[in-house]
mmCIF file of N, CA and C and ligand atoms in Angstrom:
data_model
loop_
_atom_site.group_PDB
_atom_site.id
_atom_site.type_symbol
_atom_site.label_atom_id
_atom_site.label_comp_id
_atom_site.label_asym_id
_atom_site.label_seq_id
_atom_site.Cartn_x
_atom_site.Cartn_y
_atom_site.Cartn_z
ATOM 1 N N MET A 7 -5.895 -19.562 -4.988
ATOM 2 C CA MET A 7 -6.781 -18.421 -5.213
ATOM 3 C C MET A 7 -6.003 -17.299 -5.907
ATOM 4 N N ILE A 8 -6.519 -16.832 -7.035
ATOM 5 C CA ILE A 8 -5.889 -15.722 -7.757
ATOM 6 C C ILE A 8 -6.856 -14.547 -7.766
ATOM 7 N N THR A 9 -6.377 -13.385 -7.357
ATOM 8 C CA THR A 9 -7.164 -12.158 -7.455
ATOM 9 C C THR A 9 -6.629 -11.376 -8.648
ATOM 10 N N THR A 10 -7.532 -10.907 -9.503
ATOM 11 C CA THR A 10 -7.140 -10.122 -10.669
ATOM 12 C C THR A 10 -7.506 -8.664 -10.437
ATOM 13 N N ILE A 11 -6.537 -7.776 -10.644
ATOM 14 C CA ILE A 11 -6.837 -6.341 -10.575
ATOM 15 C C ILE A 11 -6.363 -5.677 -11.861
ATOM 16 N N GLN A 12 -6.933 -4.530 -12.174
ATOM 17 C CA GLN A 12 -6.592 -3.803 -13.391
ATOM 18 C C GLN A 12 -6.338 -2.339 -13.074
ATOM 19 N N SER A 13 -5.531 -1.685 -13.925
ATOM 20 C CA SER A 13 -5.406 -0.234 -13.844
ATOM 21 C C SER A 13 -6.725 0.388 -14.302
ATOM 22 N N ALA A 14 -6.887 1.689 -14.053
ATOM 23 C CA ALA A 14 -8.159 2.353 -14.380
ATOM 24 C C ALA A 14 -8.523 2.193 -15.857
ATOM 25 N N CYS A 15 -7.533 2.252 -16.745
ATOM 26 C CA CYS A 15 -7.818 2.169 -18.187
ATOM 27 C C CYS A 15 -7.974 0.730 -18.649
ATOM 28 N N GLY A 16 -7.595 -0.225 -17.820
ATOM 29 C CA GLY A 16 -7.723 -1.633 -18.179
ATOM 30 C C GLY A 16 -6.523 -2.215 -18.916
ATOM 31 N N ASP A 17 -5.542 -1.378 -19.271
ATOM 32 C CA ASP A 17 -4.373 -1.874 -20.014
ATOM 33 C C ASP A 17 -3.564 -2.884 -19.197
ATOM 34 N N VAL A 18 -3.380 -2.565 -17.927
ATOM 35 C CA VAL A 18 -2.533 -3.414 -17.089
ATOM 36 C C VAL A 18 -3.412 -4.343 -16.253
ATOM 37 N N GLU A 19 -3.014 -5.619 -16.268
ATOM 38 C CA GLU A 19 -3.687 -6.594 -15.424
ATOM 39 C C GLU A 19 -2.644 -7.250 -14.523
ATOM 40 N N ILE A 20 -3.025 -7.393 -13.261
ATOM 41 C CA ILE A 20 -2.117 -7.970 -12.265
ATOM 42 C C ILE A 20 -2.822 -9.133 -11.587
ATOM 43 N N HIS A 21 -2.074 -10.204 -11.396
ATOM 44 C CA HIS A 21 -2.589 -11.344 -10.645
ATOM 45 C C HIS A 21 -1.921 -11.376 -9.273
ATOM 46 N N ILE A 22 -2.738 -11.581 -8.254
ATOM 47 C CA ILE A 22 -2.225 -11.725 -6.893
ATOM 48 C C ILE A 22 -2.586 -13.136 -6.434
ATOM 49 N N ALA A 23 -1.556 -13.917 -6.096
ATOM 50 C CA ALA A 23 -1.791 -15.292 -5.653
ATOM 51 C C ALA A 23 -1.913 -15.330 -4.139
ATOM 52 N N GLY A 24 -2.952 -15.980 -3.654
ATOM 53 C CA GLY A 24 -3.092 -16.175 -2.218
ATOM 54 C C GLY A 24 -3.569 -14.927 -1.496
ATOM 55 N N LYS A 25 -3.442 -14.971 -0.178
ATOM 56 C CA LYS A 25 -3.971 -13.900 0.662
ATOM 57 C C LYS A 25 -2.885 -12.901 1.021
ATOM 58 N N ALA A 26 -3.315 -11.749 1.527
ATOM 59 C CA ALA A 26 -2.375 -10.725 1.980
ATOM 60 C C ALA A 26 -1.644 -11.185 3.237
ATOM 61 N N LEU A 27 -0.391 -10.750 3.381
ATOM 62 C CA LEU A 27 0.357 -10.961 4.624
ATOM 63 C C LEU A 27 -0.259 -10.098 5.722
ATOM 64 N N VAL A 28 -0.580 -8.867 5.345
ATOM 65 C CA VAL A 28 -1.177 -7.918 6.277
ATOM 66 C C VAL A 28 -1.707 -6.753 5.441
ATOM 67 N N GLN A 29 -2.697 -6.055 5.971
ATOM 68 C CA GLN A 29 -3.238 -4.879 5.291
ATOM 69 C C GLN A 29 -3.256 -3.711 6.268
ATOM 70 N N TYR A 30 -2.888 -2.531 5.771
ATOM 71 C CA TYR A 30 -2.800 -1.357 6.653
ATOM 72 C C TYR A 30 -2.900 -0.094 5.810
ATOM 73 N N ILE A 31 -2.892 1.041 6.507
ATOM 74 C CA ILE A 31 -2.927 2.338 5.840
ATOM 75 C C ILE A 31 -1.657 3.079 6.223
ATOM 76 N N CYS A 32 -0.896 3.524 5.216
ATOM 77 C CA CYS A 32 0.398 4.173 5.465
ATOM 78 C C CYS A 32 0.274 5.681 5.278
ATOM 79 N N HIS A 33 0.689 6.425 6.325
ATOM 80 C CA HIS A 33 0.615 7.889 6.286
ATOM 81 C C HIS A 33 1.994 8.514 6.083
ATOM 82 N N CYS A 34 3.002 7.739 5.643
ATOM 83 C CA CYS A 34 4.358 8.296 5.553
ATOM 84 C C CYS A 34 4.392 9.461 4.557
ATOM 85 N N ASP A 35 5.413 10.299 4.693
ATOM 86 C CA ASP A 35 5.491 11.489 3.843
ATOM 87 C C ASP A 35 5.658 11.116 2.372
ATOM 88 N N ASP A 36 6.306 9.982 2.116
ATOM 89 C CA ASP A 36 6.496 9.517 0.742
ATOM 90 C C ASP A 36 5.141 9.162 0.111
ATOM 91 N N CYS A 37 4.368 8.342 0.805
ATOM 92 C CA CYS A 37 3.041 7.965 0.278
ATOM 93 C C CYS A 37 2.147 9.190 0.094
ATOM 94 N N GLN A 38 2.167 10.085 1.074
ATOM 95 C CA GLN A 38 1.286 11.253 0.961
ATOM 96 C C GLN A 38 1.703 12.162 -0.185
ATOM 97 N N ALA A 39 3.030 12.294 -0.404
ATOM 98 C CA ALA A 39 3.485 13.147 -1.500
ATOM 99 C C ALA A 39 3.040 12.576 -2.845
ATOM 100 N N VAL A 40 3.069 11.248 -2.960
ATOM 101 C CA VAL A 40 2.713 10.616 -4.237
ATOM 102 C C VAL A 40 1.201 10.582 -4.431
ATOM 103 N N HIS A 41 0.482 10.188 -3.389
ATOM 104 C CA HIS A 41 -0.960 9.931 -3.541
ATOM 105 C C HIS A 41 -1.837 11.108 -3.133
ATOM 106 N N GLY A 42 -1.260 12.099 -2.448
ATOM 107 C CA GLY A 42 -2.056 13.214 -1.974
ATOM 108 C C GLY A 42 -2.861 12.863 -0.741
ATOM 109 N N ARG A 43 -2.653 11.671 -0.215
ATOM 110 C CA ARG A 43 -3.340 11.214 0.997
ATOM 111 C C ARG A 43 -2.641 9.936 1.449
ATOM 112 N N ALA A 44 -3.131 9.346 2.513
ATOM 113 C CA ALA A 44 -2.541 8.103 3.004
ATOM 114 C C ALA A 44 -2.758 6.982 1.978
ATOM 115 N N TYR A 45 -1.879 5.974 2.051
ATOM 116 C CA TYR A 45 -1.892 4.889 1.068
ATOM 117 C C TYR A 45 -2.511 3.632 1.669
ATOM 118 N N PRO A 46 -3.627 3.148 1.114
ATOM 119 C CA PRO A 46 -4.219 1.897 1.581
ATOM 120 C C PRO A 46 -3.449 0.726 0.971
ATOM 121 N N CYS A 47 -2.812 -0.071 1.822
ATOM 122 C CA CYS A 47 -1.816 -1.030 1.352
ATOM 123 C C CYS A 47 -2.200 -2.468 1.703
ATOM 124 N N SER A 48 -2.163 -3.332 0.699
ATOM 125 C CA SER A 48 -2.351 -4.769 0.900
ATOM 126 C C SER A 48 -1.013 -5.424 0.609
ATOM 127 N N LEU A 49 -0.354 -5.909 1.662
ATOM 128 C CA LEU A 49 1.023 -6.392 1.524
ATOM 129 C C LEU A 49 1.047 -7.883 1.185
ATOM 130 N N HIS A 50 1.818 -8.234 0.149
ATOM 131 C CA HIS A 50 1.896 -9.618 -0.335
ATOM 132 C C HIS A 50 3.366 -9.981 -0.582
ATOM 133 N N PRO A 51 3.693 -11.291 -0.559
ATOM 134 C CA PRO A 51 5.042 -11.676 -0.994
ATOM 135 C C PRO A 51 5.251 -11.176 -2.425
ATOM 136 N N ALA A 52 6.441 -10.660 -2.723
ATOM 137 C CA ALA A 52 6.692 -10.100 -4.060
ATOM 138 C C ALA A 52 6.391 -11.129 -5.140
ATOM 139 N N SER A 53 6.705 -12.398 -4.858
ATOM 140 C CA SER A 53 6.527 -13.446 -5.868
ATOM 141 C C SER A 53 5.053 -13.722 -6.153
ATOM 142 N N ALA A 54 4.158 -13.244 -5.284
ATOM 143 C CA ALA A 54 2.724 -13.505 -5.451
ATOM 144 C C ALA A 54 2.039 -12.440 -6.311
ATOM 145 N N VAL A 55 2.764 -11.363 -6.611
ATOM 146 C CA VAL A 55 2.165 -10.240 -7.361
ATOM 147 C C VAL A 55 2.825 -10.172 -8.732
ATOM 148 N N SER A 56 2.086 -10.528 -9.791
ATOM 149 C CA SER A 56 2.701 -10.509 -11.119
ATOM 150 C C SER A 56 1.893 -9.687 -12.120
ATOM 151 N N ILE A 57 2.634 -8.961 -12.938
ATOM 152 C CA ILE A 57 2.024 -8.205 -14.028
ATOM 153 C C ILE A 57 1.839 -9.180 -15.187
ATOM 154 N N VAL A 58 0.593 -9.428 -15.577
ATOM 155 C CA VAL A 58 0.352 -10.416 -16.632
ATOM 156 C C VAL A 58 0.041 -9.747 -17.965
ATOM 157 N N ARG A 59 -0.249 -8.450 -17.953
ATOM 158 C CA ARG A 59 -0.572 -7.769 -19.205
ATOM 159 C C ARG A 59 -0.335 -6.278 -19.034
ATOM 160 N N GLY A 60 0.072 -5.605 -20.105
ATOM 161 C CA GLY A 60 0.170 -4.154 -20.122
ATOM 162 C C GLY A 60 1.557 -3.647 -19.798
ATOM 163 N N GLU A 61 1.768 -2.356 -20.066
ATOM 164 C CA GLU A 61 3.061 -1.723 -19.854
ATOM 165 C C GLU A 61 3.032 -0.881 -18.593
ATOM 166 N N THR A 62 4.102 -0.994 -17.822
ATOM 167 C CA THR A 62 4.180 -0.268 -16.550
ATOM 168 C C THR A 62 5.453 0.571 -16.497
ATOM 169 N N ASP A 63 5.445 1.529 -15.595
ATOM 170 C CA ASP A 63 6.581 2.399 -15.291
ATOM 171 C C ASP A 63 6.924 2.218 -13.825
ATOM 172 N N VAL A 64 8.188 2.289 -13.487
ATOM 173 C CA VAL A 64 8.586 2.281 -12.077
ATOM 174 C C VAL A 64 9.262 3.612 -11.785
ATOM 175 N N PHE A 65 8.848 4.275 -10.712
ATOM 176 C CA PHE A 65 9.509 5.524 -10.327
ATOM 177 C C PHE A 65 9.676 5.553 -8.815
ATOM 178 N N THR A 66 10.629 6.336 -8.362
ATOM 179 C CA THR A 66 10.865 6.506 -6.925
ATOM 180 C C THR A 66 10.887 7.991 -6.629
ATOM 181 N N LEU A 67 9.977 8.457 -5.779
ATOM 182 C CA LEU A 67 9.986 9.869 -5.410
ATOM 183 C C LEU A 67 11.038 10.115 -4.339
ATOM 184 N N ARG A 68 10.962 9.341 -3.237
ATOM 185 C CA ARG A 68 11.932 9.497 -2.148
ATOM 186 C C ARG A 68 12.653 8.174 -1.919
ATOM 187 N N THR A 69 11.949 7.190 -1.350
ATOM 188 C CA THR A 69 12.633 5.935 -1.026
ATOM 189 C C THR A 69 11.926 4.712 -1.585
ATOM 190 N N THR A 70 10.640 4.834 -1.886
ATOM 191 C CA THR A 70 9.850 3.660 -2.222
ATOM 192 C C THR A 70 9.652 3.548 -3.726
ATOM 193 N N PRO A 71 10.177 2.501 -4.367
ATOM 194 C CA PRO A 71 9.898 2.317 -5.802
ATOM 195 C C PRO A 71 8.429 1.949 -6.001
ATOM 196 N N ARG A 72 7.770 2.654 -6.908
ATOM 197 C CA ARG A 72 6.338 2.448 -7.153
ATOM 198 C C ARG A 72 6.099 2.150 -8.619
ATOM 199 N N THR A 73 5.181 1.215 -8.857
ATOM 200 C CA THR A 73 4.861 0.793 -10.218
ATOM 201 C C THR A 73 3.494 1.335 -10.594
ATOM 202 N N ARG A 74 3.411 1.939 -11.782
ATOM 203 C CA ARG A 74 2.120 2.476 -12.241
ATOM 204 C C ARG A 74 1.891 2.097 -13.693
ATOM 205 N N CYS A 75 0.648 2.239 -14.127
ATOM 206 C CA CYS A 75 0.290 1.964 -15.516
ATOM 207 C C CYS A 75 0.888 3.046 -16.409
ATOM 208 N N LYS A 76 1.515 2.618 -17.501
ATOM 209 C CA LYS A 76 2.164 3.575 -18.391
ATOM 210 C C LYS A 76 1.127 4.462 -19.084
ATOM 211 N N ARG A 77 -0.044 3.925 -19.326
ATOM 212 C CA ARG A 77 -1.048 4.699 -20.069
ATOM 213 C C ARG A 77 -1.837 5.652 -19.168
ATOM 214 N N CYS A 78 -2.418 5.163 -18.090
ATOM 215 C CA CYS A 78 -3.328 6.016 -17.298
ATOM 216 C C CYS A 78 -2.712 6.485 -15.992
ATOM 217 N N GLY A 79 -1.558 5.938 -15.610
ATOM 218 C CA GLY A 79 -0.897 6.401 -14.389
ATOM 219 C C GLY A 79 -1.433 5.800 -13.106
ATOM 220 N N SER A 80 -2.388 4.881 -13.186
ATOM 221 C CA SER A 80 -2.884 4.238 -11.961
ATOM 222 C C SER A 80 -1.726 3.654 -11.165
ATOM 223 N N TYR A 81 -1.710 3.937 -9.853
ATOM 224 C CA TYR A 81 -0.692 3.328 -8.996
ATOM 225 C C TYR A 81 -1.088 1.893 -8.720
ATOM 226 N N LEU A 82 -0.164 0.981 -8.943
ATOM 227 C CA LEU A 82 -0.478 -0.447 -8.860
ATOM 228 C C LEU A 82 0.063 -1.067 -7.579
ATOM 229 N N PHE A 83 1.356 -0.941 -7.365
ATOM 230 C CA PHE A 83 1.943 -1.450 -6.117
ATOM 231 C C PHE A 83 3.250 -0.734 -5.841
ATOM 232 N N ALA A 84 3.696 -0.843 -4.579
ATOM 233 C CA ALA A 84 4.954 -0.247 -4.134
ATOM 234 C C ALA A 84 5.840 -1.353 -3.580
ATOM 235 N N GLU A 85 7.155 -1.187 -3.752
ATOM 236 C CA GLU A 85 8.100 -2.124 -3.143
ATOM 237 C C GLU A 85 8.423 -1.624 -1.734
ATOM 238 N N VAL A 86 8.839 -2.524 -0.865
ATOM 239 C CA VAL A 86 9.342 -2.120 0.438
ATOM 240 C C VAL A 86 10.847 -2.374 0.403
ATOM 241 N N PRO A 87 11.674 -1.304 0.360
ATOM 242 C CA PRO A 87 13.112 -1.491 0.192
ATOM 243 C C PRO A 87 13.681 -2.471 1.210
ATOM 244 N N GLY A 88 14.429 -3.457 0.730
ATOM 245 C CA GLY A 88 15.073 -4.421 1.604
ATOM 246 C C GLY A 88 14.216 -5.612 1.983
ATOM 247 N N HIS A 89 12.965 -5.645 1.541
ATOM 248 C CA HIS A 89 12.071 -6.764 1.877
ATOM 249 C C HIS A 89 11.415 -7.297 0.605
ATOM 250 N N PRO A 90 11.315 -8.628 0.462
ATOM 251 C CA PRO A 90 10.734 -9.213 -0.762
ATOM 252 C C PRO A 90 9.209 -9.203 -0.714
ATOM 253 N N VAL A 91 8.631 -8.012 -0.590
ATOM 254 C CA VAL A 91 7.176 -7.870 -0.514
ATOM 255 C C VAL A 91 6.736 -6.732 -1.432
ATOM 256 N N ARG A 92 5.469 -6.767 -1.799
ATOM 257 C CA ARG A 92 4.894 -5.684 -2.589
ATOM 258 C C ARG A 92 3.618 -5.212 -1.908
ATOM 259 N N GLY A 93 3.483 -3.900 -1.811
ATOM 260 C CA GLY A 93 2.291 -3.310 -1.212
ATOM 261 C C GLY A 93 1.334 -2.887 -2.307
ATOM 262 N N VAL A 94 0.320 -3.711 -2.537
ATOM 263 C CA VAL A 94 -0.648 -3.437 -3.598
ATOM 264 C C VAL A 94 -1.560 -2.287 -3.181
ATOM 265 N N ASN A 95 -1.867 -1.405 -4.126
ATOM 266 C CA ASN A 95 -2.780 -0.290 -3.896
ATOM 267 C C ASN A 95 -4.187 -0.844 -3.659
ATOM 268 N N ALA A 96 -4.650 -0.761 -2.408
ATOM 269 C CA ALA A 96 -5.925 -1.389 -2.069
ATOM 270 C C ALA A 96 -7.118 -0.668 -2.689
ATOM 271 N N ASP A 97 -6.901 0.523 -3.253
ATOM 272 C CA ASP A 97 -7.990 1.173 -4.003
ATOM 273 C C ASP A 97 -8.404 0.326 -5.208
ATOM 274 N N LEU A 98 -7.536 -0.567 -5.640
ATOM 275 C CA LEU A 98 -7.838 -1.417 -6.796
ATOM 276 C C LEU A 98 -8.541 -2.709 -6.388
ATOM 277 N N LEU A 99 -8.657 -2.932 -5.091
ATOM 278 C CA LEU A 99 -9.369 -4.114 -4.597
ATOM 279 C C LEU A 99 -10.826 -3.745 -4.335
ATOM 280 N N THR A 100 -11.666 -4.741 -4.208
ATOM 281 C CA THR A 100 -13.046 -4.458 -3.802
ATOM 282 C C THR A 100 -13.047 -4.171 -2.290
ATOM 283 N N PRO A 101 -14.046 -3.425 -1.815
ATOM 284 C CA PRO A 101 -14.075 -3.096 -0.376
ATOM 285 C C PRO A 101 -14.043 -4.338 0.515
ATOM 286 N N GLU A 102 -14.645 -5.437 0.084
ATOM 287 C CA GLU A 102 -14.645 -6.658 0.912
ATOM 288 C C GLU A 102 -13.241 -7.239 1.033
ATOM 289 N N MET A 103 -12.361 -6.870 0.098
ATOM 290 C CA MET A 103 -11.020 -7.457 0.094
ATOM 291 C C MET A 103 -10.012 -6.635 0.880
ATOM 292 N N PHE A 104 -10.430 -5.472 1.387
ATOM 293 C CA PHE A 104 -9.489 -4.640 2.134
ATOM 294 C C PHE A 104 -9.995 -4.432 3.547
ATOM 295 N N LYS A 105 -9.323 -5.107 4.491
ATOM 296 C CA LYS A 105 -9.661 -5.003 5.918
ATOM 297 C C LYS A 105 -8.397 -4.588 6.668
ATOM 298 N N PRO A 106 -8.091 -3.281 6.663
ATOM 299 C CA PRO A 106 -6.840 -2.856 7.310
ATOM 300 C C PRO A 106 -6.854 -3.169 8.808
ATOM 301 N N GLU A 107 -5.659 -3.568 9.307
ATOM 302 C CA GLU A 107 -5.539 -3.913 10.731
ATOM 303 C C GLU A 107 -5.088 -2.728 11.567
ATOM 304 N N PHE A 108 -4.386 -1.771 10.936
ATOM 305 C CA PHE A 108 -3.834 -0.634 11.697
ATOM 306 C C PHE A 108 -3.365 0.440 10.720
ATOM 307 N N HIS A 109 -2.982 1.586 11.288
ATOM 308 C CA HIS A 109 -2.370 2.681 10.529
ATOM 309 C C HIS A 109 -0.889 2.739 10.905
ATOM 310 N N ILE A 110 -0.014 3.044 9.937
ATOM 311 C CA ILE A 110 1.407 3.240 10.262
ATOM 312 C C ILE A 110 1.861 4.645 9.840
ATOM 313 N N GLN A 111 2.986 5.058 10.427
ATOM 314 C CA GLN A 111 3.599 6.366 10.143
ATOM 315 C C GLN A 111 2.630 7.518 10.415
ATOM 316 N N CYS A 112 1.847 7.360 11.490
ATOM 317 C CA CYS A 112 0.853 8.393 11.822
ATOM 318 C C CYS A 112 1.507 9.701 12.250
ATOM 319 N N GLN A 113 2.817 9.670 12.536
ATOM 320 C CA GLN A 113 3.507 10.917 12.860
ATOM 321 C C GLN A 113 3.414 11.908 11.699
ATOM 322 N N TYR A 114 3.137 11.419 10.492
ATOM 323 C CA TYR A 114 3.022 12.301 9.325
ATOM 324 C C TYR A 114 1.563 12.568 8.943
ATOM 325 N N ALA A 115 0.623 12.019 9.707
ATOM 326 C CA ALA A 115 -0.792 12.127 9.314
ATOM 327 C C ALA A 115 -1.203 13.596 9.183
ATOM 328 N N ALA A 116 -1.997 13.864 8.165
ATOM 329 C CA ALA A 116 -2.425 15.237 7.901
ATOM 330 C C ALA A 116 -3.356 15.745 8.989
ATOM 331 N N ALA A 117 -4.100 14.847 9.619
ATOM 332 C CA ALA A 117 -5.042 15.208 10.682
ATOM 333 C C ALA A 117 -5.213 13.982 11.569
ATOM 334 N N PRO A 118 -5.635 14.187 12.826
ATOM 335 C CA PRO A 118 -5.852 13.023 13.701
ATOM 336 C C PRO A 118 -6.837 12.023 13.063
ATOM 337 N N ILE A 119 -6.566 10.746 13.289
ATOM 338 C CA ILE A 119 -7.415 9.695 12.741
ATOM 339 C C ILE A 119 -8.354 9.250 13.855
ATOM 340 N N THR A 120 -9.592 9.005 13.525
ATOM 341 C CA THR A 120 -10.589 8.762 14.579
ATOM 342 C C THR A 120 -11.200 7.365 14.513
ATOM 343 N N ASP A 121 -10.658 6.464 13.688
ATOM 344 C CA ASP A 121 -11.262 5.122 13.672
ATOM 345 C C ASP A 121 -10.756 4.309 14.873
ATOM 346 N N HIS A 122 -11.226 3.068 14.965
ATOM 347 C CA HIS A 122 -10.954 2.226 16.136
ATOM 348 C C HIS A 122 -9.660 1.425 15.995
ATOM 349 N N LEU A 123 -8.944 1.558 14.882
ATOM 350 C CA LEU A 123 -7.734 0.762 14.642
ATOM 351 C C LEU A 123 -6.555 1.350 15.425
ATOM 352 N N PRO A 124 -5.492 0.549 15.667
ATOM 353 C CA PRO A 124 -4.284 1.107 16.288
ATOM 354 C C PRO A 124 -3.622 2.136 15.357
ATOM 355 N N HIS A 125 -3.118 3.219 15.962
ATOM 356 C CA HIS A 125 -2.480 4.295 15.195
ATOM 357 C C HIS A 125 -1.008 4.354 15.583
ATOM 358 N N PHE A 126 -0.176 3.573 14.889
ATOM 359 C CA PHE A 126 1.244 3.531 15.222
ATOM 360 C C PHE A 126 1.930 4.816 14.777
ATOM 361 N N LYS A 127 2.776 5.326 15.679
ATOM 362 C CA LYS A 127 3.509 6.557 15.359
ATOM 363 C C LYS A 127 4.430 6.326 14.158
ATOM 364 N N ALA A 128 5.124 5.175 14.141
ATOM 365 C CA ALA A 128 6.009 4.844 13.023
ATOM 366 C C ALA A 128 5.600 3.464 12.494
ATOM 367 N N ILE A 129 6.456 2.455 12.744
ATOM 368 C CA ILE A 129 6.205 1.106 12.235
ATOM 369 C C ILE A 129 6.091 0.161 13.430
ATOM 370 N N PRO A 130 5.104 -0.739 13.446
ATOM 371 C CA PRO A 130 4.946 -1.613 14.619
ATOM 372 C C PRO A 130 6.143 -2.543 14.839
ATOM 373 N N ALA A 131 6.283 -3.011 16.069
ATOM 374 C CA ALA A 131 7.419 -3.846 16.450
ATOM 375 C C ALA A 131 7.518 -5.108 15.600
ATOM 376 N N ARG A 132 6.379 -5.684 15.216
ATOM 377 C CA ARG A 132 6.439 -6.931 14.443
ATOM 378 C C ARG A 132 7.078 -6.710 13.082
ATOM 379 N N PHE A 133 7.231 -5.434 12.657
ATOM 380 C CA PHE A 133 7.924 -5.127 11.400
ATOM 381 C C PHE A 133 9.228 -4.385 11.651
ATOM 382 N N GLY A 134 9.761 -4.537 12.849
ATOM 383 C CA GLY A 134 11.075 -3.977 13.113
ATOM 384 C C GLY A 134 11.072 -2.573 13.688
ATOM 385 N N GLY A 135 9.905 -2.053 14.051
ATOM 386 C CA GLY A 135 9.842 -0.721 14.649
ATOM 387 C C GLY A 135 9.550 -0.803 16.129
ATOM 388 N N SER A 136 8.758 0.137 16.620
ATOM 389 C CA SER A 136 8.340 0.105 18.020
ATOM 390 C C SER A 136 6.822 0.235 18.034
ATOM 391 N N ASP A 137 6.218 -0.197 19.121
ATOM 392 C CA ASP A 137 4.757 -0.183 19.180
ATOM 393 C C ASP A 137 4.207 1.142 19.702
ATOM 394 N N GLU A 138 5.041 2.173 19.655
ATOM 395 C CA GLU A 138 4.560 3.469 20.157
ATOM 396 C C GLU A 138 3.355 3.946 19.338
ATOM 397 N N LEU A 139 2.310 4.336 20.074
ATOM 398 C CA LEU A 139 1.084 4.804 19.416
ATOM 399 C C LEU A 139 1.005 6.323 19.488
ATOM 400 N N MET A 140 0.202 6.910 18.633
ATOM 401 C CA MET A 140 0.006 8.353 18.658
ATOM 402 C C MET A 140 -0.874 8.730 19.839
ATOM 403 N N GLN A 141 -0.551 9.859 20.460
ATOM 404 C CA GLN A 141 -1.450 10.477 21.433
ATOM 405 C C GLN A 141 -1.987 11.708 20.713
ATOM 406 N N TRP A 142 -3.144 11.594 20.125
ATOM 407 C CA TRP A 142 -3.651 12.695 19.277
ATOM 408 C C TRP A 142 -3.977 13.904 20.128
HETATM 409 ZN ZN1 LIG B 208 -4.009 2.111 -17.124
HETATM 410 ZN ZN1 LIG B 209 4.049 5.058 3.085
#
């Protein structure tokens, strides 16, 4: 199964092979500084996410290298330093394709989150953090 996504201007096309490893919403200060809000993330093996057309730029604001379209600036995906995965910008997916399981880095959230998903203070234990949740 290949999912095709494009930047807003259509110059860049990306193919994603297979399904997401996990999907979540990241509230870290890095994501918020770049996006102006939390980042909806669809995490895939790095080898499954390929740029098949168009020119891209990679920049790092704080710690996370992020790839965007050179022409329109659409954010395409972010790397996770030290891990062979790419976090695709789920705004580029259809709503049916983005089913986040939890929120991470809620310690930086701009306001309390009120949905029914788990609200991890930092990163869940299954990704090397702790399962501490926010007490809003
Ligand atoms: Zn573009
Ligand atoms: Zn983040």
